[in-house]
Amino acid sequence: MRFGLILLGIIGICSVVGSVIPQGETVAFYAKKYQQLHGYILLLGLNDMFHGWFFISVSALLCLNLTLCSLVRIRSVVRSAKTEQSRAAALPNEQTLTARGQDLLRSELERRHCRKTEIGGVTLYSKNSFGRYGTFIVHLSILLTVIFGVAALSLPTVTDQSCFPGEALTMADGTRIYVDSFHIEDTEGKLDYASVISITLPNGRSSEKTEIRVNYPLSFGGCKVYQQTYGTAGSITVRNMETGGEDTFTLTEYALLSMDGQNGIWYEALYPGYIRDPDGNFTLITSTSGHYDDPVYQVLVSQDGTFTPVLAFPGDVLEVAGVSYEFNAPVEYPGLRIKQSPMLLNALLIASFTLMIVGLYLSFFLQPILVKLDADGYATAGGKREGLQLDLAVLLSGETVPSSPEIQKPQNETEETNPC
């Protein structure tokens, strides 16, 4: 048991480390976040704790230890049940009862649904007999919790995906994650980073539209979605000036927008803002956090084999070879971390915890109680039997036979002595 507690403590420490250090990130992430310590993190496998040989080996040892403890426990429980009955049958009577008292006691014990057993001319009534299996059930539930817990840490798949508002992600198993809206700042202009999403499981069951934030994910079925990061993309509406047809493109990387593959605009970058000096020159702001206050598009206009660099602002329109390109306000979109685990695994974990609660309840509140009844009187045995003893004393008051008093000599009586 001591060895099992040591193993359980090691697993707890590993779980804490695996929760504090982000798992499954790139080498560059650890080098930037932990600097000089990142080498030790990678060397010890702390970046993938729950899939490492050490964590799996300790978990396997704990499972083996709990299995052996459970086998020993169930064997001793079965053996102790017979021993308790034998000892209870040999107990001296606590009270001697009248015939009516014995009938009252039998009726009361039957009313309490006590189990009746005959052993060598003695009648034993037992209550809460199943309570002696409480410790075994606790051991078994811990074993199952460790097995399913390790599986819950090892089996889930984690995917990082970006999705624009109004669009949906479809996972490999058919789970659909719809992004209704996203904002970086709240109505007061404070950084908020919140998405409104819904999840539709492969069986068609859907969640309500729910707002998620950092550290406040949405869990539904076997899917949990986190607000992980965010981005800002350019938006350009292209119109054919002859036919009137149009389409809007959301752009996050270098791209050519053209009707004939030659004349059009090359989208290069979107900048969060700019600074204009007194001479009218622009200095672009290349990075910022939060909302883009003064976004600037950097594009190349391609026409008749010539390329002209242009800075455009939301609302500007460029016309190239009969096509107009209107620059819209940028689109803010979330980066989601999607964790999927088998739904059956979650149900098994809940069942394991429920079984543990049952075992603890049996161990502490349903301890076995025995009542021995023979031709003379009765006796009680077992765990917390004080309440039963008090109830029986009240019930049988007036139906007990007082013990025979010892014959005592008067204090003034002296022993006779033979004369010489």
Coordinates of C-alpha atoms in Angstrom, one line a residue:
M1 CA 0.0 0.0 0.0
R2 CA 2.9 2.4 0.7
F3 CA 4.3 1.6 -2.7
G4 CA 1.0 2.4 -4.3
L5 CA 0.8 5.8 -2.5
I6 CA 4.3 6.6 -3.7
L7 CA 3.3 5.8 -7.2
L8 CA 0.1 7.8 -6.9
G9 CA 2.1 10.8 -5.6
I10 CA 4.5 10.6 -8.6
I11 CA 1.6 10.5 -11.1
G12 CA 0.2 13.6 -9.3
I13 CA 3.5 15.5 -9.7
C14 CA 3.7 14.5 -13.4
S15 CA 0.2 15.7 -13.9
V16 CA 0.9 19.1 -12.3
V17 CA 4.1 19.5 -14.5
G18 CA 2.1 18.5 -17.6
S19 CA -0.5 21.1 -16.8
V20 CA 1.9 23.9 -16.1
I21 CA 4.1 23.3 -19.1
P22 CA 2.2 23.5 -22.4
Q23 CA 2.2 20.1 -24.2
G24 CA 2.9 19.4 -27.8
E25 CA 4.3 22.8 -28.9
T26 CA 7.1 23.4 -31.3
V27 CA 10.8 23.7 -30.3
A28 CA 10.7 27.4 -31.1
F29 CA 7.8 27.9 -28.7
Y30 CA 9.8 26.4 -25.7
A31 CA 13.0 28.2 -26.7
K32 CA 11.1 31.5 -26.7
K33 CA 9.0 30.9 -23.6
Y34 CA 11.5 29.1 -21.3
Q35 CA 14.8 30.3 -22.9
Q36 CA 17.7 28.5 -21.1
L37 CA 15.4 25.9 -19.6
H38 CA 14.0 24.7 -22.9
G39 CA 16.8 22.2 -23.5
Y40 CA 16.1 20.4 -20.2
I41 CA 12.3 20.4 -21.0
L42 CA 13.0 18.7 -24.3
L43 CA 15.6 16.3 -22.9
L44 CA 13.3 15.1 -20.1
G45 CA 10.3 14.9 -22.4
L46 CA 8.3 17.4 -20.3
N47 CA 6.8 18.8 -23.5
D48 CA 5.0 15.5 -24.1
M49 CA 4.6 14.3 -20.6
F50 CA 1.6 12.1 -20.9
H51 CA 2.9 10.1 -23.9
G52 CA 6.4 9.6 -22.4
W53 CA 7.7 6.2 -21.3
F54 CA 8.2 7.4 -17.6
F55 CA 4.5 8.4 -17.1
I56 CA 3.2 5.3 -18.8
S57 CA 5.5 3.0 -16.9
V58 CA 4.6 4.6 -13.5
S59 CA 0.9 4.4 -14.4
A60 CA 1.3 0.7 -15.4
L61 CA 3.0 -0.1 -12.1
L62 CA 0.2 1.7 -10.1
C63 CA -2.4 -0.3 -12.0
L64 CA -0.5 -3.6 -11.2
N65 CA -0.2 -2.5 -7.6
L66 CA -3.9 -1.7 -7.2
T67 CA -4.9 -4.9 -8.9
L68 CA -2.8 -7.0 -6.4
C69 CA -4.2 -4.9 -3.5
S70 CA -7.7 -5.5 -4.7
L71 CA -7.2 -9.3 -5.0
V72 CA -5.7 -9.5 -1.5
R73 CA -8.5 -7.3 -0.2
I74 CA -11.4 -9.3 -1.7
R75 CA -9.9 -12.5 -0.4
S76 CA -9.5 -11.2 3.1
V77 CA -13.0 -9.7 3.0
V78 CA -14.6 -13.1 2.2
R79 CA -12.5 -14.8 4.8
S80 CA -13.3 -12.2 7.5
A81 CA -17.1 -12.5 6.9
K82 CA -17.0 -16.1 8.1
T83 CA -14.7 -15.3 11.0
E84 CA -17.0 -12.5 12.2
Q85 CA -20.0 -14.8 12.2
S86 CA -18.1 -17.4 14.3
R87 CA -16.9 -14.8 16.8
A88 CA -20.4 -13.3 17.1
A89 CA -21.9 -16.7 17.7
A90 CA -19.5 -17.3 20.6
L91 CA -20.1 -13.9 22.3
P92 CA -21.5 -13.9 25.8
N93 CA -25.0 -12.4 26.1
E94 CA -25.3 -8.8 26.9
Q95 CA -28.8 -9.2 28.3
T96 CA -31.0 -12.2 29.3
L97 CA -34.5 -11.9 27.8
T98 CA -37.9 -13.2 28.6
A99 CA -39.8 -15.2 26.0
R100 CA -41.8 -12.1 25.1
G101 CA -38.5 -10.1 24.8
Q102 CA -37.1 -12.6 22.4
D103 CA -40.2 -12.4 20.2
L104 CA -40.0 -8.6 20.3
L105 CA -36.3 -8.7 19.3
R106 CA -37.0 -11.2 16.4
S107 CA -39.9 -9.0 15.1
E108 CA -37.7 -5.8 15.3
L109 CA -34.8 -7.4 13.5
E110 CA -37.1 -8.8 10.7
R111 CA -38.7 -5.3 10.4
R112 CA -35.2 -3.9 9.8
H113 CA -34.7 -6.5 7.0
C114 CA -31.8 -8.2 8.8
R115 CA -30.5 -11.3 7.2
K116 CA -31.1 -14.5 9.3
T117 CA -28.5 -17.3 9.6
E118 CA -28.5 -20.4 11.9
I119 CA -25.1 -21.4 13.3
G120 CA -24.9 -24.3 15.8
G121 CA -28.2 -23.6 17.6
V122 CA -27.6 -19.8 17.6
T123 CA -29.5 -17.4 15.3
L124 CA -27.5 -14.6 13.8
Y125 CA -29.1 -11.5 12.3
S126 CA -26.8 -9.4 10.1
K127 CA -27.3 -5.9 8.7
N128 CA -25.2 -4.0 6.2
S129 CA -23.3 -7.1 5.2
F130 CA -22.3 -5.6 1.9
G131 CA -20.6 -2.7 3.7
R132 CA -17.5 -4.9 4.3
Y133 CA -16.9 -4.7 0.5
G134 CA -16.5 -0.9 0.7
T135 CA -12.7 -0.9 0.9
F136 CA -12.5 -3.4 -2.0
I137 CA -14.8 -1.1 -4.1
V138 CA -12.7 1.9 -3.3
H139 CA -9.5 0.1 -4.4
L140 CA -11.3 -1.0 -7.6
S141 CA -12.5 2.5 -8.3
I142 CA -9.1 4.0 -7.9
L143 CA -7.7 1.4 -10.3
L144 CA -10.4 2.2 -12.9
T145 CA -9.9 5.9 -12.4
V146 CA -6.1 5.6 -13.0
I147 CA -6.7 3.4 -16.1
F148 CA -9.3 5.7 -17.6
G149 CA -7.5 8.8 -16.5
V150 CA -4.3 7.8 -18.3
A151 CA -6.4 7.0 -21.3
A152 CA -8.1 10.4 -21.1
L153 CA -4.6 12.1 -21.1
S154 CA -3.2 10.0 -23.9
L155 CA -5.9 9.3 -26.4
P156 CA -7.5 12.7 -27.1
T157 CA -6.4 14.5 -30.3
V158 CA -5.6 18.2 -30.1
T159 CA -5.9 20.4 -33.2
D160 CA -5.3 24.1 -33.7
Q161 CA -7.5 25.6 -36.4
S162 CA -8.4 29.1 -37.5
C163 CA -11.9 29.9 -38.7
F164 CA -13.5 33.1 -40.0
P165 CA -16.8 34.3 -38.4
G166 CA -19.8 32.9 -40.3
E167 CA -17.9 29.8 -41.3
A168 CA -17.5 26.3 -39.8
L169 CA -14.8 23.7 -39.3
T170 CA -15.6 20.0 -39.9
M171 CA -13.4 17.6 -38.0
A172 CA -12.3 14.2 -39.2
D173 CA -15.0 12.4 -37.2
G174 CA -17.7 14.7 -38.6
T175 CA -17.9 17.1 -35.6
R176 CA -18.8 20.6 -36.9
I177 CA -17.7 23.7 -35.1
Y178 CA -19.5 26.9 -36.2
V179 CA -18.0 30.3 -35.4
D180 CA -20.8 32.8 -35.2
S181 CA -18.8 35.9 -34.3
F182 CA -15.5 37.0 -32.8
H183 CA -14.2 40.3 -31.3
I184 CA -10.9 41.4 -29.9
E185 CA -12.3 44.3 -27.9
D186 CA -15.5 44.7 -25.9
T187 CA -17.9 47.5 -26.1
E188 CA -15.7 49.7 -23.8
G189 CA -12.6 49.2 -26.0
K190 CA -10.9 46.7 -23.6
L191 CA -9.2 43.6 -24.9
D192 CA -11.5 40.7 -24.6
Y193 CA -10.7 38.0 -27.2
A194 CA -14.1 36.2 -27.2
S195 CA -15.7 34.0 -29.8
V196 CA -19.4 32.8 -30.0
I197 CA -19.4 29.2 -31.3
S198 CA -21.6 26.1 -31.4
I199 CA -20.7 22.4 -31.7
T200 CA -22.7 19.8 -33.7
L201 CA -21.7 16.2 -33.0
P202 CA -21.7 13.5 -35.6
N203 CA -25.0 12.2 -34.3
G204 CA -26.6 15.5 -35.0
R205 CA -26.9 16.7 -31.4
S206 CA -26.0 20.5 -31.2
S207 CA -25.0 22.8 -28.4
E208 CA -26.3 26.3 -27.8
K209 CA -24.3 29.2 -29.2
T210 CA -21.8 29.9 -26.4
E211 CA -19.2 32.6 -25.9
I212 CA -15.8 31.3 -25.1
R213 CA -12.8 33.2 -23.8
V214 CA -9.2 32.3 -22.7
N215 CA -9.5 29.7 -19.9
Y216 CA -13.3 29.5 -20.5
P217 CA -13.7 26.8 -23.2
L218 CA -16.9 25.1 -24.4
S219 CA -17.3 21.4 -23.7
F220 CA -19.9 19.4 -25.5
G221 CA -20.0 15.7 -25.9
G222 CA -16.4 14.5 -26.3
C223 CA -15.3 17.9 -27.8
K224 CA -13.7 20.8 -25.9
V225 CA -13.0 24.1 -27.8
Y226 CA -10.6 26.7 -26.4
Q227 CA -10.0 30.3 -27.4
Q228 CA -6.3 29.9 -28.3
T229 CA -5.2 32.9 -30.4
Y230 CA -6.5 35.4 -32.9
G231 CA -5.6 37.0 -36.2
T232 CA -6.6 39.8 -38.6
A233 CA -7.1 39.2 -42.3
G234 CA -7.6 41.5 -45.3
S235 CA -10.9 41.7 -47.1
I236 CA -11.2 42.8 -50.8
T237 CA -14.4 42.8 -52.9
V238 CA -13.8 42.2 -56.6
R239 CA -16.4 43.4 -59.2
N240 CA -16.6 42.8 -62.9
M241 CA -17.6 46.2 -64.2
E242 CA -19.1 44.7 -67.4
T243 CA -21.3 42.0 -65.9
G244 CA -21.7 43.3 -62.4
G245 CA -20.7 40.1 -60.8
E246 CA -18.7 40.3 -57.6
D247 CA -17.1 38.2 -54.9
T248 CA -15.3 39.0 -51.6
F249 CA -12.0 37.4 -50.7
T250 CA -10.6 37.1 -47.2
L251 CA -6.8 37.0 -47.4
T252 CA -4.2 36.0 -44.9
E253 CA -1.2 35.3 -47.3
Y254 CA 0.3 36.4 -50.5
A255 CA -2.2 36.1 -53.4
L256 CA -3.1 37.3 -56.9
L257 CA -6.6 38.6 -57.6
S258 CA -7.1 38.7 -61.4
M259 CA -9.7 37.9 -64.0
D260 CA -7.2 36.9 -66.7
G261 CA -4.3 35.7 -64.6
Q262 CA -2.1 38.8 -65.5
N263 CA -3.9 42.1 -64.9
G264 CA -5.1 42.6 -61.3
I265 CA -3.6 43.2 -57.9
W266 CA -1.1 41.2 -55.8
Y267 CA -2.1 41.2 -52.1
E268 CA 1.1 41.4 -50.1
A269 CA 0.3 42.4 -46.5
L270 CA -2.0 44.1 -44.1
Y271 CA -0.5 46.5 -41.5
P272 CA -2.2 47.6 -38.3
G273 CA -1.4 51.2 -38.7
Y274 CA 0.9 54.0 -39.9
I275 CA 2.7 57.2 -38.9
R276 CA 2.7 60.2 -41.2
D277 CA 5.5 62.7 -40.9
P278 CA 5.2 66.4 -41.7
D279 CA 6.5 65.8 -45.2
G280 CA 3.6 63.4 -46.0
N281 CA 5.8 60.3 -45.8
F282 CA 4.3 57.1 -44.3
T283 CA 6.0 54.8 -41.8
L284 CA 4.1 51.5 -41.4
I285 CA 3.5 50.0 -38.0
T286 CA 4.4 46.3 -38.5
S287 CA 3.1 44.8 -35.3
T288 CA 0.5 45.5 -32.6
S289 CA -1.7 43.7 -30.1
G290 CA -5.5 43.9 -30.3
H291 CA -7.6 45.8 -32.8
Y292 CA -6.1 47.4 -36.0
D293 CA -7.0 51.1 -35.5
D294 CA -5.7 52.4 -38.9
P295 CA -5.2 49.4 -41.2
V296 CA -3.2 49.7 -44.3
Y297 CA -3.1 47.4 -47.3
Q298 CA 0.1 46.9 -49.2
V299 CA -0.5 45.6 -52.8
L300 CA 1.1 45.5 -56.2
V301 CA -1.0 46.6 -59.2
S302 CA -0.2 44.4 -62.2
Q303 CA -1.3 45.9 -65.5
D304 CA 0.2 45.3 -69.0
G305 CA 3.3 43.7 -67.5
T306 CA 4.1 46.6 -65.2
F307 CA 3.9 46.4 -61.4
T308 CA 3.1 49.4 -59.2
P309 CA 3.3 49.3 -55.4
V310 CA 0.3 50.9 -53.8
L311 CA -0.8 51.5 -50.2
A312 CA -4.6 51.3 -49.8
F313 CA -7.0 52.1 -47.0
P314 CA -10.4 50.6 -46.2
G315 CA -12.9 52.2 -48.5
D316 CA -10.4 52.8 -51.4
V317 CA -11.2 51.3 -54.8
L318 CA -8.7 50.4 -57.6
E319 CA -9.8 49.8 -61.2
V320 CA -7.6 47.5 -63.3
A321 CA -8.5 46.2 -66.8
G322 CA -12.3 46.5 -66.3
V323 CA -12.3 45.1 -62.7
S324 CA -12.7 47.1 -59.5
Y325 CA -11.1 46.1 -56.3
E326 CA -12.6 47.6 -53.1
F327 CA -10.7 47.4 -49.9
N328 CA -12.9 46.5 -46.9
A329 CA -12.4 46.7 -43.2
P330 CA -10.2 43.9 -42.0
V331 CA -11.8 40.7 -40.7
E332 CA -10.8 39.5 -37.2
Y333 CA -10.9 35.8 -36.7
P334 CA -10.2 33.4 -33.8
G335 CA -7.6 30.6 -33.6
L336 CA -9.2 27.7 -31.8
R337 CA -7.7 24.7 -30.0
I338 CA -9.9 21.7 -30.4
K339 CA -9.5 18.8 -28.0
Q340 CA -11.5 15.6 -28.9
S341 CA -11.7 12.5 -26.7
P342 CA -14.0 9.4 -27.0
M343 CA -17.3 10.1 -25.4
L344 CA -17.3 6.6 -23.9
L345 CA -14.1 7.4 -22.1
N346 CA -15.7 10.4 -20.3
A347 CA -18.7 8.2 -19.3
L348 CA -16.3 5.6 -17.9
L349 CA -14.4 8.2 -15.9
I350 CA -17.7 9.5 -14.4
A351 CA -18.7 5.9 -13.6
S352 CA -15.3 5.4 -11.8
F353 CA -15.8 8.4 -9.6
T354 CA -19.4 7.4 -8.9
L355 CA -18.1 3.9 -7.9
M356 CA -15.5 5.5 -5.6
I357 CA -18.3 7.5 -3.8
V358 CA -20.3 4.4 -3.4
G359 CA -17.3 2.6 -1.9
L360 CA -16.5 5.4 0.5
Y361 CA -20.2 5.5 1.6
L362 CA -20.2 1.7 2.3
S363 CA -16.9 2.0 4.2
F364 CA -18.0 4.8 6.5
F365 CA -21.7 4.6 6.8
L366 CA -22.7 1.0 6.2
Q367 CA -20.5 -1.0 8.5
P368 CA -21.7 -4.5 9.1
I369 CA -23.6 -5.2 12.4
L370 CA -24.4 -8.6 13.8
V371 CA -27.0 -9.6 16.5
K372 CA -26.7 -13.0 18.2
L373 CA -29.9 -14.5 19.6
D374 CA -30.1 -17.7 21.6
A375 CA -32.4 -19.3 24.1
D376 CA -31.2 -17.1 26.9
G377 CA -30.6 -13.6 25.5
Y378 CA -28.8 -11.6 22.8
A379 CA -25.5 -9.8 22.0
T380 CA -24.4 -7.4 19.3
A381 CA -21.2 -7.2 17.3
G382 CA -19.7 -5.3 14.4
G383 CA -18.8 -1.7 13.6
K384 CA -20.9 1.3 14.7
R385 CA -23.5 -0.5 16.7
E386 CA -24.1 2.0 19.4
G387 CA -27.3 3.3 17.8
L388 CA -28.7 -0.2 17.4
Q389 CA -27.8 -1.1 21.0
L390 CA -29.7 2.0 22.3
D391 CA -32.7 1.2 20.1
L392 CA -32.8 -2.4 21.4
A393 CA -32.4 -1.3 25.0
V394 CA -35.4 1.0 24.7
L395 CA -37.5 -1.6 22.9
L396 CA -36.7 -4.4 25.3
S397 CA -36.9 -2.3 28.5
G398 CA -38.9 -4.4 31.0
E399 CA -38.3 -7.6 29.0
T400 CA -34.8 -8.4 30.4
V401 CA -34.1 -10.8 33.2
P402 CA -31.9 -9.4 35.9
S403 CA -28.8 -11.2 36.6
S404 CA -28.7 -13.5 39.8
P405 CA -27.1 -11.6 42.7
E406 CA -24.0 -13.0 44.3
I407 CA -24.5 -14.5 47.8
Q408 CA -22.6 -12.3 50.2
K409 CA -21.9 -12.9 53.9
P410 CA -23.1 -10.4 56.4
Q411 CA -20.4 -8.0 57.6
N412 CA -20.8 -9.1 61.2
E413 CA -20.7 -12.8 60.5
T414 CA -17.4 -14.5 61.5
E415 CA -16.1 -17.8 60.5
E416 CA -16.5 -20.7 62.9
T417 CA -13.4 -22.1 64.4
N418 CA -12.9 -25.5 65.8
P419 CA -12.0 -25.6 69.5
C420 CA -8.6 -27.0 70.4

